[in-house]
GROMACS .gro file of C-alpha atoms in nm:
model
  214
    1MET     CA    1   4.079   6.529  -0.241
    2SER     CA    2   4.134   6.904  -0.244
    3LYS     CA    3   3.894   7.096  -0.469
    4LEU     CA    4   3.933   7.434  -0.639
    5ILE     CA    5   3.624   7.637  -0.555
    6VAL     CA    6   3.462   7.979  -0.577
    7ARG     CA    7   3.243   8.078  -0.282
    8SER     CA    8   3.016   8.373  -0.201
    9PHE     CA    9   3.116   8.560  -0.518
   10SER     CA   10   2.863   8.841  -0.557
   11LEU     CA   11   2.724   8.964  -0.888
   12SER     CA   12   2.476   9.233  -0.985
   13LEU     CA   13   2.154   9.150  -1.169
   14ASP     CA   14   2.326   9.267  -1.488
   15GLY     CA   15   2.621   9.036  -1.428
   16TYR     CA   16   2.898   9.257  -1.292
   17GLY     CA   17   3.136   9.126  -1.027
   18ALA     CA   18   3.288   9.467  -0.947
   19GLY     CA   19   3.212   9.827  -1.027
   20PRO     CA   20   3.421  10.045  -1.260
   21ASP     CA   21   3.724  10.255  -1.162
   22GLN     CA   22   3.867  10.047  -0.880
   23SER     CA   23   4.095  10.259  -0.663
   24LEU     CA   24   4.222  10.307  -0.308
   25ASP     CA   25   3.898  10.488  -0.226
   26ASN     CA   26   3.680  10.236  -0.415
   27PRO     CA   27   3.849   9.894  -0.383
   28LEU     CA   28   3.539   9.721  -0.526
   29GLY     CA   29   3.487   9.986  -0.793
   30VAL     CA   30   3.224  10.260  -0.794
   31ASN     CA   31   2.910  10.123  -0.625
   32GLY     CA   32   3.078   9.783  -0.588
   33THR     CA   33   2.996   9.760  -0.218
   34LYS     CA   34   2.627   9.733  -0.311
   35LEU     CA   35   2.697   9.381  -0.437
   36HIS     CA   36   2.780   9.262  -0.088
   37GLY     CA   37   2.492   9.396   0.118
   38TRP     CA   38   2.371   9.041   0.180
   39ALA     CA   39   2.711   8.944   0.321
   40PHE     CA   40   2.779   9.253   0.531
   41ALA     CA   41   2.458   9.185   0.723
   42THR     CA   42   2.551   8.829   0.824
   43ARG     CA   43   2.686   8.715   1.156
   44THR     CA   44   2.970   8.530   0.981
   45PHE     CA   45   3.109   8.828   0.791
   46ARG     CA   46   3.079   9.063   1.088
   47LYS     CA   47   3.274   8.816   1.302
   48MET     CA   48   3.544   8.786   1.033
   49PHE     CA   49   3.612   9.159   1.063
   50GLY     CA   50   3.599   9.178   1.440
   51GLN     CA   51   3.245   9.309   1.469
   52GLU     CA   52   2.959   9.190   1.685
   53GLY     CA   53   2.601   9.107   1.596
   54GLY     CA   54   2.475   9.026   1.250
   55GLU     CA   55   2.188   8.824   1.111
   56ALA     CA   56   2.141   8.450   1.118
   57GLY     CA   57   1.942   8.263   0.853
   58ILE     CA   58   2.004   8.136   0.500
   59ASP     CA   59   2.248   8.408   0.391
   60ASP     CA   60   2.455   8.349   0.703
   61ASP     CA   61   2.447   7.973   0.645
   62PHE     CA   62   2.596   8.021   0.298
   63ALA     CA   63   2.853   8.267   0.431
   64ALA     CA   64   2.960   8.023   0.703
   65ARG     CA   65   2.986   7.731   0.458
   66SER     CA   66   3.201   7.943   0.230
   67MET     CA   67   3.474   7.935   0.495
   68ASP     CA   68   3.458   7.561   0.565
   69ASN     CA   69   3.753   7.330   0.493
   70LEU     CA   70   3.976   7.598   0.339
   71GLY     CA   71   4.349   7.535   0.328
   72ALA     CA   72   4.460   7.812   0.089
   73TRP     CA   73   4.334   8.098  -0.126
   74ILE     CA   74   4.425   8.233  -0.470
   75LEU     CA   75   4.379   8.603  -0.547
   76GLY     CA   76   4.435   8.817  -0.851
   77ARG     CA   77   4.663   9.112  -0.796
   78ASN     CA   78   4.376   9.362  -0.810
   79MET     CA   79   4.213   9.179  -0.519
   80PHE     CA   80   4.529   9.228  -0.314
   81GLY     CA   81   4.564   9.599  -0.377
   82PRO     CA   82   4.554   9.898  -0.612
   83VAL     CA   83   4.929   9.908  -0.684
   84ARG     CA   84   5.009   9.855  -1.053
   85GLY     CA   85   5.335   9.760  -1.223
   86PRO     CA   86   5.652   9.677  -1.029
   87TRP     CA   87   5.614   9.692  -0.651
   88PRO     CA   88   5.761  10.028  -0.547
   89ASP     CA   89   5.833   9.895  -0.197
   90ALA     CA   90   5.685   9.657   0.061
   91SER     CA   91   5.460   9.915   0.227
   92TRP     CA   92   5.133   9.790   0.074
   93LYS     CA   93   5.017   9.486   0.270
   94GLY     CA   94   4.659   9.451   0.152
   95TRP     CA   95   4.324   9.606   0.234
   96TRP     CA   96   4.274   9.420   0.562
   97GLY     CA   97   4.524   9.555   0.814
   98ASN     CA   98   4.773   9.347   1.007
   99ASN     CA   99   4.534   9.054   1.062
  100PRO     CA  100   4.366   8.965   0.729
  101PRO     CA  101   4.059   8.737   0.740
  102TYR     CA  102   4.225   8.443   0.558
  103HIS     CA  103   4.434   8.273   0.830
  104VAL     CA  104   4.590   8.035   0.575
  105PRO     CA  105   4.843   8.077   0.290
  106VAL     CA  106   4.725   8.311   0.011
  107PHE     CA  107   4.876   8.299  -0.339
  108VAL     CA  108   4.860   8.628  -0.529
  109LEU     CA  109   4.894   8.623  -0.908
  110THR     CA  110   5.128   8.896  -1.031
  111HIS     CA  111   5.383   8.968  -1.303
  112HIS     CA  112   5.624   9.124  -1.054
  113ALA     CA  113   5.821   8.930  -0.794
  114ARG     CA  114   5.792   9.007  -0.426
  115ASP     CA  115   5.905   8.826  -0.113
  116PRO     CA  116   5.643   8.634   0.087
  117MET     CA  117   5.476   8.839   0.357
  118GLU     CA  118   5.371   8.688   0.690
  119MET     CA  119   5.080   8.857   0.866
  120GLU     CA  120   4.908   8.810   1.199
  121GLY     CA  121   4.661   8.525   1.244
  122GLY     CA  122   4.832   8.274   1.015
  123THR     CA  123   4.791   8.454   0.681
  124VAL     CA  124   5.101   8.441   0.459
  125PHE     CA  125   5.088   8.613   0.121
  126HIS     CA  126   5.292   8.445  -0.153
  127PHE     CA  127   5.341   8.626  -0.484
  128VAL     CA  128   5.332   8.397  -0.789
  129THR     CA  129   5.481   8.518  -1.116
  130ASP     CA  130   5.469   8.201  -1.329
  131GLY     CA  131   5.098   8.160  -1.396
  132ILE     CA  132   4.773   8.012  -1.272
  133GLU     CA  133   4.882   7.648  -1.284
  134SER     CA  134   5.184   7.723  -1.067
  135ALA     CA  135   4.968   7.913  -0.820
  136LEU     CA  136   4.728   7.620  -0.801
  137ARG     CA  137   5.007   7.366  -0.749
  138GLN     CA  138   5.152   7.573  -0.467
  139ALA     CA  139   4.811   7.635  -0.312
  140ARG     CA  140   4.721   7.265  -0.320
  141ALA     CA  141   5.053   7.172  -0.165
  142ALA     CA  142   4.986   7.420   0.115
  143ALA     CA  143   4.622   7.315   0.156
  144GLY     CA  144   4.683   6.940   0.183
  145ASN     CA  145   4.342   6.769   0.190
  146ARG     CA  146   4.155   7.096   0.235
  147ASP     CA  147   4.010   7.306  -0.047
  148VAL     CA  148   4.160   7.599  -0.236
  149ARG     CA  149   3.930   7.899  -0.277
  150ILE     CA  150   3.963   8.158  -0.553
  151GLY     CA  151   3.876   8.496  -0.406
  152GLY     CA  152   3.864   8.679  -0.738
  153GLY     CA  153   3.854   8.902  -0.916
  154VAL     CA  154   3.655   8.830  -1.229
  155ALA     CA  155   3.958   8.801  -1.458
  156THR     CA  156   4.123   8.547  -1.230
  157ILE     CA  157   3.809   8.331  -1.211
  158HIS     CA  158   3.782   8.351  -1.590
  159GLN     CA  159   4.134   8.216  -1.633
  160TYR     CA  160   4.066   7.915  -1.413
  161LEU     CA  161   3.724   7.852  -1.572
  162ARG     CA  162   3.869   7.851  -1.923
  163ALA     CA  163   4.136   7.607  -1.808
  164GLY     CA  164   3.865   7.375  -1.672
  165LEU     CA  165   4.019   7.381  -1.326
  166ILE     CA  166   3.730   7.501  -1.106
  167ASP     CA  167   3.526   7.220  -0.953
  168ASP     CA  168   3.226   7.425  -0.842
  169LEU     CA  169   3.108   7.779  -0.780
  170HIS     CA  170   2.873   7.951  -0.539
  171LEU     CA  171   2.758   8.275  -0.704
  172VAL     CA  172   2.534   8.523  -0.527
  173ILE     CA  173   2.307   8.747  -0.735
  174SER     CA  174   2.239   9.072  -0.549
  175PRO     CA  175   1.927   9.275  -0.639
  176VAL     CA  176   2.122   9.575  -0.769
  177LEU     CA  177   2.217   9.711  -1.112
  178LEU     CA  178   2.565   9.849  -1.177
  179GLY     CA  179   2.538   9.927  -1.548
  180LYS     CA  180   2.910   9.885  -1.602
  181GLY     CA  181   3.214   9.731  -1.440
  182GLU     CA  182   3.373   9.384  -1.462
  183SER     CA  183   3.130   9.156  -1.645
  184PHE     CA  184   3.134   8.801  -1.514
  185PHE     CA  185   2.959   8.632  -1.807
  186ALA     CA  186   3.115   8.823  -2.098
  187GLY     CA  187   3.320   8.581  -2.306
  188ILE     CA  188   3.241   8.286  -2.079
  189ASP     CA  189   3.021   7.999  -2.204
  190LEU     CA  190   2.962   7.799  -1.888
  191PRO     CA  191   2.759   7.518  -2.050
  192ALA     CA  192   3.026   7.469  -2.317
  193LEU     CA  193   3.286   7.451  -2.041
  194GLY     CA  194   3.085   7.175  -1.875
  195TYR     CA  195   2.917   7.365  -1.593
  196ARG     CA  196   2.552   7.355  -1.488
  197VAL     CA  197   2.335   7.502  -1.215
  198THR     CA  198   2.239   7.243  -0.954
  199ASP     CA  199   2.074   7.459  -0.688
  200ARG     CA  200   1.904   7.798  -0.653
  201VAL     CA  201   1.810   7.944  -0.316
  202PRO     CA  202   1.642   8.288  -0.302
  203THR     CA  203   1.642   8.510   0.007
  204PRO     CA  204   1.517   8.868   0.057
  205GLN     CA  205   1.875   8.992   0.010
  206ALA     CA  206   2.007   8.772  -0.273
  207THR     CA  207   1.979   8.455  -0.482
  208HIS     CA  208   2.237   8.185  -0.416
  209LEU     CA  209   2.340   7.970  -0.716
  210THR     CA  210   2.543   7.651  -0.699
  211ILE     CA  211   2.721   7.569  -1.026
  212VAL     CA  212   2.917   7.247  -1.073
  213ARG     CA  213   3.137   7.098  -1.340
  214GLU     CA  214   3.003   6.772  -1.479
   0.00000   0.00000   0.00000
């Protein structure tokens, strides 16, 4: 059966999933790229973005597994782009160029309607205006027996956690401090929501946590 999952979601030591002041110049917020140093070094992530080389090892194993058996993604609007309010036109097509790294249907949560957008490589962005449950229904229908991955951001993951809809999470704690930004744990009581840590794997670049719903 299809699961709803979070994979390779990076956090700082002080619990932030993105830096402050996200913008066109800083899509992950100020200093937000520091969260993903472990990922940028891996063979898997370099291949995803058309680059050669990269490191093998534990971090790469987790990165590769994060892409296994995916049939659809769900993104918050901020993850898709910096445009706020009604879409002024169809010119913004995401951060990733004409061939985004998803290669499956992607469902973007938004309050403002927009026609689906087909990209190269099999990615089709669908814009969902009627809530998280609708996005999940559509994503599961598209995914079939494969899993649906929530790409973020923090607010979107929070909504699905509070609704008890996420089956398990892979969080990656990077050895950096941001001081401010989007706090992952603020207002979220994971034990009360039925989640527990089942595995912890440290590497020189990060600590990988597996969290499941009981």
